[in-house]
Backbone as numpy.savetxt, mean C-alpha at the origin, in Angstrom:
# Nx Ny Nz CAx CAy CAz Cx Cy Cz
11.95 8.88 -8.12 11.59 8.05 -6.95 12.80 7.84 -6.04
14.01 7.68 -6.67 15.19 7.43 -5.86 15.55 8.64 -5.02
15.10 9.84 -5.41 15.42 11.03 -4.64 14.70 11.05 -3.29
13.75 10.17 -3.09 13.02 10.13 -1.83 13.90 9.65 -0.68
14.97 8.96 -1.00 15.70 8.26 0.04 17.06 8.89 0.26
17.28 9.43 1.46 18.55 10.03 1.79 19.49 9.04 2.47
18.92 8.02 3.10 19.75 7.06 3.83 19.79 5.75 3.08
21.01 5.23 2.76 21.09 3.97 1.99 20.81 2.73 2.82
20.74 2.85 4.11 20.59 1.65 4.93 19.20 1.55 5.49
18.67 0.30 5.58 17.33 0.07 6.12 17.39 -0.03 7.63
16.24 -0.02 8.30 16.19 -0.14 9.75 16.66 -1.50 10.21
17.50 -1.50 11.24 18.08 -2.76 11.68 17.06 -3.72 12.21
15.90 -3.20 12.69 14.91 -4.08 13.32 13.95 -4.69 12.33
14.08 -4.32 11.05 13.10 -4.79 10.08 13.71 -5.86 9.20
13.31 -7.13 9.37 13.84 -8.19 8.51 13.21 -8.12 7.14
14.01 -8.34 6.08 13.46 -8.33 4.73 13.59 -9.71 4.13
12.47 -10.39 3.91 12.55 -11.71 3.29 12.98 -11.59 1.84
13.35 -12.72 1.24 13.73 -12.71 -0.16 12.47 -12.58 -0.99
12.32 -11.43 -1.62 11.13 -11.15 -2.41 11.55 -10.69 -3.79
10.64 -10.79 -4.72 10.93 -10.42 -6.10 10.76 -8.92 -6.27
11.59 -8.35 -7.12 11.52 -6.92 -7.30 11.37 -6.60 -8.78
10.95 -5.37 -9.08 10.74 -5.06 -10.48 10.44 -3.62 -10.78
9.44 -3.40 -11.62 9.29 -2.14 -12.30 8.27 -1.22 -11.66
8.37 0.08 -11.97 7.40 1.01 -11.44 6.06 0.93 -12.12
4.99 1.27 -11.40 3.65 1.46 -12.02 2.93 2.68 -11.46
2.01 5.26 -10.84 0.74 5.98 -10.57 0.85 7.49 -10.44
-0.34 8.92 -10.34 -0.18 10.34 -10.30 -1.52 11.02 -10.16
-1.52 12.12 -9.57 -2.75 12.82 -9.25 -3.44 13.33 -10.51
-4.76 13.08 -10.67 -5.44 13.52 -11.89 -5.44 15.03 -12.05
-5.18 15.78 -10.98 -5.15 17.23 -11.09 -3.98 17.70 -11.93
-2.95 16.84 -12.11 -1.80 17.20 -12.91 -2.22 17.53 -14.34
-3.21 16.80 -14.84 -3.67 17.04 -16.20 -4.18 18.46 -16.36
-4.97 18.93 -15.37 -5.50 20.29 -15.44 -4.37 21.31 -15.37
-3.37 21.07 -14.50 -2.26 21.99 -14.38 -1.48 22.05 -15.69
-1.29 20.90 -16.35 -0.56 20.88 -17.60 -1.30 21.68 -18.66
-2.61 21.54 -18.72 -3.40 22.29 -19.69 -3.31 23.78 -19.42
-3.27 24.15 -18.14 -3.19 25.56 -17.80 -1.88 26.18 -18.23
-0.80 25.42 -18.19 0.51 25.95 -18.54 0.61 26.22 -20.04
-0.05 25.45 -20.90 0.11 25.63 -22.34 -0.94 26.54 -22.95
-1.86 27.05 -22.14 -2.99 27.77 -22.69 -2.58 29.06 -23.38
-1.45 29.70 -22.99 -1.14 30.99 -23.56 -0.21 30.96 -24.74
0.20 29.82 -25.22 1.19 29.76 -26.30 0.72 28.86 -27.43
0.69 29.41 -28.66 0.24 28.62 -29.81 1.21 27.49 -30.09
2.54 27.79 -30.04 3.53 26.75 -30.32 3.44 25.62 -29.32
3.24 25.97 -28.06 3.13 24.93 -27.04 1.87 24.11 -27.24
0.78 24.78 -27.62 -0.46 24.05 -27.88 -0.28 23.09 -29.04
0.42 23.54 -30.07 0.64 22.68 -31.24 1.47 21.47 -30.86
2.49 21.67 -30.00 3.33 20.54 -29.61 2.55 19.54 -28.79
1.63 20.02 -27.95 0.80 19.12 -27.17 -0.11 18.31 -28.08
-0.72 18.98 -29.06 -1.59 18.27 -30.00 -0.81 17.23 -30.79
0.43 17.57 -31.20 1.26 16.62 -31.93 1.54 15.40 -31.07
1.81 15.63 -29.76 2.06 14.52 -28.87 0.89 13.57 -28.81
-0.32 14.11 -28.82 -1.52 13.27 -28.79 -1.60 12.42 -30.04
-1.27 13.03 -31.23 -1.32 12.26 -32.47 -0.25 11.18 -32.50
0.91 11.49 -31.91 1.99 10.50 -31.93 1.75 9.36 -30.97
0.89 9.58 -29.96 0.63 8.56 -28.96 -0.86 8.28 -28.83
-1.48 7.76 -29.89 -2.92 7.52 -29.82 -3.29 6.51 -28.75
-2.44 5.50 -28.52 -2.77 4.50 -27.51 -2.77 5.11 -26.12
-1.83 6.04 -25.87 -1.77 6.72 -24.58 -3.03 7.56 -24.36
-3.45 8.26 -25.44 -4.66 9.07 -25.34 -5.87 8.20 -25.07
-5.95 7.06 -25.74 -7.07 6.14 -25.53 -7.07 5.58 -24.12
-5.86 5.34 -23.59 -5.77 4.81 -22.23 -6.30 5.82 -21.22
-5.90 7.09 -21.39 -6.37 8.12 -20.48 -7.88 8.29 -20.59
-8.40 8.20 -21.82 -9.84 8.32 -22.00 -10.57 7.18 -21.30
-9.99 5.98 -21.37 -10.61 4.83 -20.72 -10.62 5.01 -19.20
-9.51 5.53 -18.67 -9.43 5.77 -17.23 -10.45 6.81 -16.80
-10.57 7.88 -17.59 -11.54 8.92 -17.26 -12.96 8.36 -17.27
-13.24 7.46 -18.21 -14.57 6.85 -18.26 -14.82 5.99 -17.03
-13.77 5.27 -16.59 -13.91 4.45 -15.38 -14.16 5.32 -14.16
-13.44 6.45 -14.09 -13.64 7.35 -12.97 -15.04 7.96 -13.00
-15.50 8.31 -14.20 -16.82 8.91 -14.34 -17.91 7.94 -13.92
-17.65 6.65 -14.11 -18.65 5.65 -13.73 -18.66 5.40 -12.22
-17.69 6.03 -11.50 -17.61 5.94 -10.04 -17.46 4.49 -9.57
-16.69 3.73 -10.34 -16.45 2.33 -9.99 -15.29 2.28 -8.99
-15.59 2.08 -7.73 -14.58 2.10 -6.69 -14.03 0.71 -6.39
-14.41 -0.31 -7.17 -13.94 -1.65 -6.89 -12.67 -2.01 -7.64
-12.15 -1.10 -8.47 -10.93 -1.37 -9.20 -9.70 -1.07 -8.34
-8.59 -1.73 -8.67 -7.34 -1.47 -7.96 -6.86 -0.05 -8.25
-5.82 0.38 -7.54 -5.38 1.77 -7.62 -4.92 2.22 -8.98
-4.51 1.30 -9.85 -4.11 1.68 -11.20 -5.23 1.43 -12.22
-6.42 1.08 -11.72 -7.62 0.86 -12.55 -7.46 -0.27 -13.55
-6.55 -1.21 -13.27 -6.26 -2.27 -14.23 -7.15 -3.49 -14.06
-7.69 -3.70 -12.84 -8.46 -4.91 -12.59 -9.26 -4.75 -11.31
-10.27 -5.58 -11.11 -11.01 -5.54 -9.83 -10.13 -6.04 -8.69
-10.45 -5.64 -7.46 -9.76 -6.17 -6.30 -10.00 -7.67 -6.20
-8.98 -8.38 -5.78 -9.07 -9.83 -5.68 -9.82 -10.27 -4.42
-9.49 -9.68 -3.28 -10.02 -10.16 -2.01 -11.40 -9.58 -1.71
-12.27 -10.37 -1.10 -13.57 -9.83 -0.68 -13.37 -8.80 0.42
-14.07 -7.69 0.33 -13.88 -6.60 1.28 -15.10 -6.45 2.19
-14.88 -5.76 3.30 -15.95 -5.48 4.25 -15.95 -3.98 4.51
-17.02 -3.50 5.08 -17.13 -2.07 5.35 -16.19 -1.68 6.48
-15.50 -0.55 6.32 -14.57 -0.07 7.32 -14.77 1.40 7.64
-13.97 1.91 8.54 -14.12 3.28 9.02 -13.86 4.30 7.91
-12.82 4.07 7.11 -12.45 5.00 6.05 -12.96 4.47 4.72
-13.92 5.16 4.08 -14.48 4.65 2.81 -13.49 4.67 1.66
-12.37 5.37 1.82 -11.38 5.40 0.76 -10.41 4.24 0.79
-10.52 3.36 1.79 -9.64 2.21 1.91 -10.42 0.91 1.76
-9.70 -0.16 1.43 -10.31 -1.47 1.29 -9.98 -2.31 2.53
-11.01 -2.77 3.23 -10.84 -3.55 4.45 -11.16 -5.02 4.18
-10.39 -5.89 4.83 -10.69 -7.32 4.75 -10.91 -7.84 6.17
-11.61 -8.95 6.30 -11.89 -9.55 7.60 -10.72 -10.44 8.03
-10.63 -10.77 9.31 -9.60 -11.72 9.77 -9.68 -13.05 9.04
-10.88 -13.53 8.75 -11.00 -14.83 8.07 -10.44 -14.75 6.65
-10.57 -13.60 5.99 -9.99 -13.46 4.65 -8.47 -13.47 4.73
-7.90 -12.86 5.76 -6.45 -12.91 5.93 -5.99 -14.35 6.14
-6.72 -15.12 6.92 -6.36 -16.52 7.11 -6.40 -17.26 5.77
-7.39 -16.96 4.94 -7.48 -17.60 3.63 -6.25 -17.27 2.78
-5.76 -16.04 2.88 -4.54 -15.65 2.16 -3.35 -16.42 2.72
-3.23 -16.48 4.04 -2.10 -17.14 4.68 -2.05 -18.63 4.37
-3.21 -19.24 4.19 -3.27 -20.68 3.95 -3.30 -21.04 2.46
-3.10 -20.04 1.59 -2.92 -20.30 0.18 -4.16 -20.43 -0.66
-5.31 -19.98 -0.14 -6.54 -20.10 -0.91 -6.54 -19.23 -2.17
-5.68 -18.21 -2.21 -5.60 -17.33 -3.37 -4.26 -17.47 -4.09
-3.55 -18.57 -3.83 -2.18 -18.71 -4.31 -2.08 -18.72 -5.84
-3.14 -19.14 -6.53 -3.08 -19.15 -7.98 -3.16 -17.75 -8.57
-3.55 -16.78 -7.76 -3.66 -15.40 -8.23 -2.60 -14.48 -7.63
-2.02 -14.89 -6.50 -1.09 -14.02 -5.78 0.31 -14.58 -5.84
1.26 -13.75 -6.23 2.66 -14.17 -6.20 3.31 -13.81 -4.87
2.99 -12.64 -4.34 3.53 -12.21 -3.05 2.44 -11.52 -2.24
2.26 -11.93 -1.00 1.35 -11.24 -0.09 2.16 -10.82 1.13
2.10 -9.55 1.47 2.90 -8.99 2.55 1.97 -8.42 3.60
2.08 -8.93 4.82 1.31 -8.40 5.94 2.21 -7.42 6.68
1.81 -6.15 6.69 2.60 -5.10 7.32 2.00 -4.76 8.68
2.74 -5.06 9.73 2.33 -4.77 11.10 2.90 -3.40 11.47
2.01 -2.41 11.61 2.43 -1.03 11.87 2.55 -0.71 13.35
2.40 -1.71 14.20 2.53 -1.46 15.64 4.00 -1.26 16.02
4.23 -0.83 17.24 5.58 -0.60 17.71 6.26 -1.94 18.01
7.59 -1.99 17.94 8.29 -3.27 18.07 7.95 -4.06 19.33
7.75 -3.41 20.45 7.43 -4.17 21.66 6.05 -4.84 21.55
5.14 -4.24 20.79 3.84 -4.89 20.54 4.02 -6.09 19.63
4.79 -5.88 18.56 5.06 -6.94 17.58 5.74 -8.14 18.25
6.74 -7.86 19.10 7.46 -8.94 19.77 6.58 -9.70 20.75
5.52 -9.04 21.25 4.61 -9.69 22.18 3.59 -10.59 21.52
3.58 -10.63 20.18 2.64 -11.46 19.42 2.28 -10.78 18.12
2.37 -11.52 17.00 2.06 -10.95 15.69 1.56 -12.04 14.74
0.97 -11.60 13.65 0.50 -12.54 12.62 1.72 -13.25 12.04
1.63 -14.56 11.88 2.75 -15.33 11.34 3.17 -14.78 9.97
4.46 -14.50 9.85 5.00 -14.02 8.59 4.92 -12.52 8.39
4.27 -11.80 9.30 4.14 -10.35 9.16 5.49 -9.67 9.36
5.68 -8.53 8.67 6.88 -7.72 8.86 6.49 -6.48 9.66
7.39 -6.06 10.54 7.12 -4.93 11.43 7.70 -3.66 10.81
6.83 -2.76 10.35 7.24 -1.49 9.74 6.49 -0.36 10.46
6.99 0.07 11.60 6.23 1.03 12.41 6.38 2.48 12.00
7.43 2.81 11.22 7.69 4.20 10.85 7.61 4.39 9.34
7.37 5.62 8.93 7.24 5.91 7.50 8.52 5.58 6.74
9.67 5.86 7.35 10.93 5.56 6.66 11.10 4.05 6.47
10.53 3.24 7.38 10.58 1.79 7.21 9.80 1.37 5.96
8.64 1.99 5.76 7.82 1.70 4.58 8.58 2.05 3.31
9.21 3.22 3.28 9.95 3.65 2.10 11.11 2.71 1.79
11.87 2.34 2.81 13.04 1.51 2.59 12.67 0.07 2.22
11.64 -0.45 2.85 11.29 -1.86 2.62 10.53 -2.06 1.31
9.64 -1.13 0.97 8.74 -1.35 -0.16 9.05 -0.52 -1.40
9.75 0.60 -1.27 9.95 1.47 -2.42 11.39 1.53 -2.92
12.37 1.29 -2.07 13.74 1.30 -2.56 13.97 0.16 -3.55
13.40 -0.98 -3.26 13.47 -2.13 -4.16 12.07 -2.70 -4.30
11.25 -2.12 -5.17 9.83 -2.52 -5.28 9.67 -4.01 -5.59
8.65 -4.59 -5.03 8.35 -6.00 -5.20 7.33 -6.14 -6.32
7.70 -6.80 -7.38 6.84 -6.92 -8.55 6.80 -8.39 -8.99
5.64 -8.93 -9.33 5.57 -10.34 -9.74 6.28 -10.58 -11.06
6.94 -11.71 -11.17 7.57 -12.09 -12.44 6.51 -12.44 -13.47
5.40 -12.99 -13.00 4.28 -13.33 -13.87 3.26 -12.19 -13.79
3.05 -11.48 -14.90 2.19 -10.30 -14.90 0.73 -10.64 -14.59
0.37 -11.91 -14.72 -1.02 -12.29 -14.43 -1.26 -12.51 -12.94
-0.18 -12.51 -12.15 -0.31 -12.71 -10.72 -0.06 -11.39 -9.98
-0.45 -11.32 -8.73 -0.50 -10.05 -8.03 0.44 -10.00 -6.82
0.78 -8.77 -6.47 1.41 -8.49 -5.19 0.38 -7.71 -4.38
0.00 -8.22 -3.22 -0.95 -7.51 -2.38 -0.30 -7.21 -1.03
-0.68 -6.08 -0.45 -0.14 -5.67 0.84 -1.31 -5.42 1.79
-1.20 -5.99 2.97 -2.26 -5.89 3.98 -1.69 -5.20 5.22
-2.24 -4.05 5.56 -1.77 -3.26 6.70 -2.65 -3.51 7.92
-2.04 -3.41 9.08 -2.83 -3.42 10.31 -2.03 -2.83 11.45
-2.71 -2.41 12.49 -2.08 -2.02 13.75 -2.85 -2.74 14.85
-2.97 -2.16 16.02 -3.67 -2.86 17.10 -5.16 -3.01 16.81
-5.78 -1.90 16.40 -7.22 -1.91 16.09 -7.50 -1.59 14.63
-6.47 -1.23 13.85 -6.60 -0.77 12.46 -7.52 0.45 12.36
-7.37 1.34 13.32 -8.14 2.58 13.31 -7.26 3.77 12.92
-6.01 3.77 13.39 -5.15 4.93 13.13 -3.86 4.58 12.40
-2.96 3.85 13.05 -1.63 3.65 12.47 -1.66 2.86 11.17
-2.41 1.75 11.14 -2.47 0.94 9.92 -3.04 1.70 8.74
-4.24 2.30 8.86 -4.80 3.08 7.75 -3.90 4.24 7.31
-3.28 4.94 8.27 -2.40 6.05 7.91 -1.20 5.57 7.10
-0.65 4.42 7.48 0.51 3.91 6.76 0.11 3.42 5.37
-1.08 2.87 5.25 -1.59 2.46 3.94 -1.70 3.67 3.02
-2.24 4.77 3.53 -2.36 6.00 2.73 -0.99 6.58 2.40
-0.06 6.48 3.35 1.29 7.00 3.12 1.97 6.27 1.96
1.87 4.94 1.95 2.47 4.18 0.85 1.85 4.58 -0.48
0.54 4.70 -0.53 -0.10 5.07 -1.80 0.35 6.46 -2.26
0.47 7.40 -1.33 0.92 8.74 -1.67 2.34 8.74 -2.23
3.25 8.03 -1.56 4.63 7.96 -2.04 4.72 7.21 -3.37
3.94 6.16 -3.49 3.92 5.38 -4.73 3.44 6.24 -5.89
2.42 7.04 -5.67 1.91 7.93 -6.71 3.00 8.91 -7.16
3.76 9.42 -6.21 4.75 10.45 -6.52 5.89 9.92 -7.38
6.03 8.59 -7.46 7.11 7.98 -8.24 6.72 7.72 -9.69
5.46 7.93 -10.04 4.97 7.45 -11.33 4.13 8.47 -12.07
3.89 8.14 -13.33 2.92 8.87 -14.11 1.55 8.25 -13.84
0.61 9.09 -13.51 -0.73 8.63 -13.16 -1.32 7.82 -14.31
-1.95 6.67 -14.04 -2.30 6.09 -12.73 -1.42 4.93 -12.32
-0.22 4.82 -12.86 0.62 3.66 -12.60 1.06 3.61 -11.13
1.30 2.38 -10.67 1.69 2.15 -9.27 2.57 0.92 -9.17
3.46 0.92 -8.20 4.14 -0.33 -7.83 3.15 -1.27 -7.16
2.33 -0.70 -6.27 1.44 -1.50 -5.44 -0.01 -1.01 -5.59
-0.70 -1.47 -6.62 -2.07 -1.01 -6.84 -3.10 -1.63 -5.91
-2.72 -2.71 -5.21 -3.72 -3.45 -4.42 -3.34 -3.47 -2.93
-3.93 -2.55 -2.18 -3.66 -2.40 -0.76 -4.92 -2.69 0.05
-4.74 -3.32 1.20 -5.87 -3.63 2.08 -5.51 -3.27 3.52
-6.55 -3.12 4.33 -6.40 -2.91 5.77 -7.17 -4.03 6.48
-6.55 -4.64 7.47 -7.20 -5.70 8.25 -8.17 -5.08 9.24
-9.45 -5.29 9.06 -10.44 -4.71 9.95 -10.33 -5.33 11.35
-10.37 -4.45 12.36 -10.25 -4.92 13.74 -8.84 -5.05 14.22
-7.86 -5.00 13.28 -6.46 -5.05 13.65 -6.01 -6.36 14.27
-4.83 -6.32 14.87 -4.27 -7.53 15.47 -5.13 -8.03 16.62
-5.71 -7.12 17.37 -6.51 -7.54 18.51 -7.63 -8.48 18.08
-8.38 -8.07 17.07 -9.50 -8.91 16.60 -8.99 -10.20 15.98
-7.90 -10.10 15.21 -7.34 -11.29 14.57 -6.88 -12.30 15.63
-6.21 -11.82 16.67 -5.71 -12.72 17.71 -6.85 -13.44 18.42
-7.91 -12.73 18.74 -9.01 -13.36 19.46 -9.76 -14.37 18.58
-9.75 -14.17 17.27 -10.43 -15.12 16.38 -9.53 -16.27 15.96
-8.25 -15.98 15.69 -7.35 -16.99 15.13 -5.99 -16.98 15.85
-5.95 -17.29 17.13 -4.67 -17.26 17.87 -3.63 -18.23 17.34
-4.05 -19.30 16.70 -3.08 -20.28 16.19 -2.27 -19.73 15.02
-2.71 -18.63 14.42 -1.97 -18.01 13.32 -1.12 -16.84 13.82
-0.87 -16.80 15.12 -0.06 -15.74 15.72 1.17 -16.35 16.38
2.28 -15.61 16.36 3.51 -16.07 17.01 4.25 -14.89 17.67
4.63 -15.02 18.94 4.11 -16.02 19.87 2.59 -15.87 20.01
1.95 -16.87 20.54 0.49 -16.86 20.62 0.07 -15.99 21.81
0.17 -14.67 21.58 -0.10 -13.73 22.66 -0.46 -12.37 22.06
-0.88 -11.47 22.92 -1.30 -10.13 22.50 -0.82 -9.12 23.53
0.04 -8.20 23.09 0.56 -7.15 23.98 0.00 -5.80 23.52
-0.84 -5.16 24.30 -1.46 -3.90 23.88 -0.44 -2.76 23.82
-0.75 -1.74 23.04 0.14 -0.59 22.90 0.39 0.09 24.24
-0.65 0.22 25.06 -0.53 0.93 26.33 -0.22 -0.03 27.49
0.59 -1.02 27.22 1.03 -1.94 28.27 1.85 -1.16 29.30
1.55 -1.29 30.57 2.23 -0.47 31.59 3.74 -0.68 31.66
4.23 -1.81 31.20 5.67 -2.09 31.27 6.46 -1.42 30.14
5.75 -0.80 29.18 6.44 -0.24 28.00 6.09 1.23 27.77
5.91 1.98 28.86 5.56 3.40 28.75 6.69 4.20 28.09
7.92 3.88 28.41 9.07 4.59 27.84 9.13 4.38 26.33
8.98 3.14 25.88 9.02 2.84 24.46 7.87 3.51 23.72
6.71 3.57 24.33 5.56 4.21 23.72 5.84 5.70 23.48
6.38 6.38 24.48 6.71 7.80 24.32 7.74 8.01 23.21
8.72 7.14 23.15 9.78 7.27 22.15 9.23 7.14 20.74
8.42 6.12 20.49 7.92 5.90 19.14 6.87 6.93 18.75
6.10 7.39 19.69 5.16 8.45 19.37 5.89 9.72 18.95
7.02 10.01 19.61 7.83 11.16 19.24 8.42 11.01 17.85
8.87 9.82 17.48 9.44 9.58 16.15 8.38 9.71 15.07
7.17 9.28 15.34 6.09 9.39 14.35 5.72 10.83 14.09
5.83 11.69 15.10 5.54 13.11 14.89 6.59 13.74 13.98
């Protein structure tokens, strides 16, 4: 996982609050098929694989349990299949992601789930000039993929109490493109750091409607209490610059 990062320094524009950090927890199920294919031609290798299964019966049982969960097509479990999602979800554009409503985000911000959540991080994927024009209180601005890697994966945030959760909520202006893409990017990078199905961040959400919808419903939870659209005529230069960096 540490090989992912070539630059030791984080982005100067991204503030990092004091958060708890900890251990890794995920991997593509196709790896299992590839591993089986590699040992198929050698008796000694097959024997060593079988021995490994006998030496690790709990690991074998865990994989069997995961396969049973996948076979049941239960999509309500978190990314590591350890527990159901905590927050109530709503239907969104991408069926592979979990969407929450603006009112659910307010419930998180006001501590309604505090007995279950140790850390909740709202990731604003909009460009800095949008963020500075108004954002969800307490949200961090991570507009680029390298920001996500440096903020969330160089020093992973893990609860000290294993019974409590770390949840991450992504959004952009409308939560149609940038927010969902960044949510998928984090899951992909997180998977690459672990043995499947473990993850640092098994519970990811996308704010349906994005900042625009949240601001119109709950302006008092925004600071400053304003909304600056991505295509604001005064920030055409900044828009071109950040679009180029994202490519």
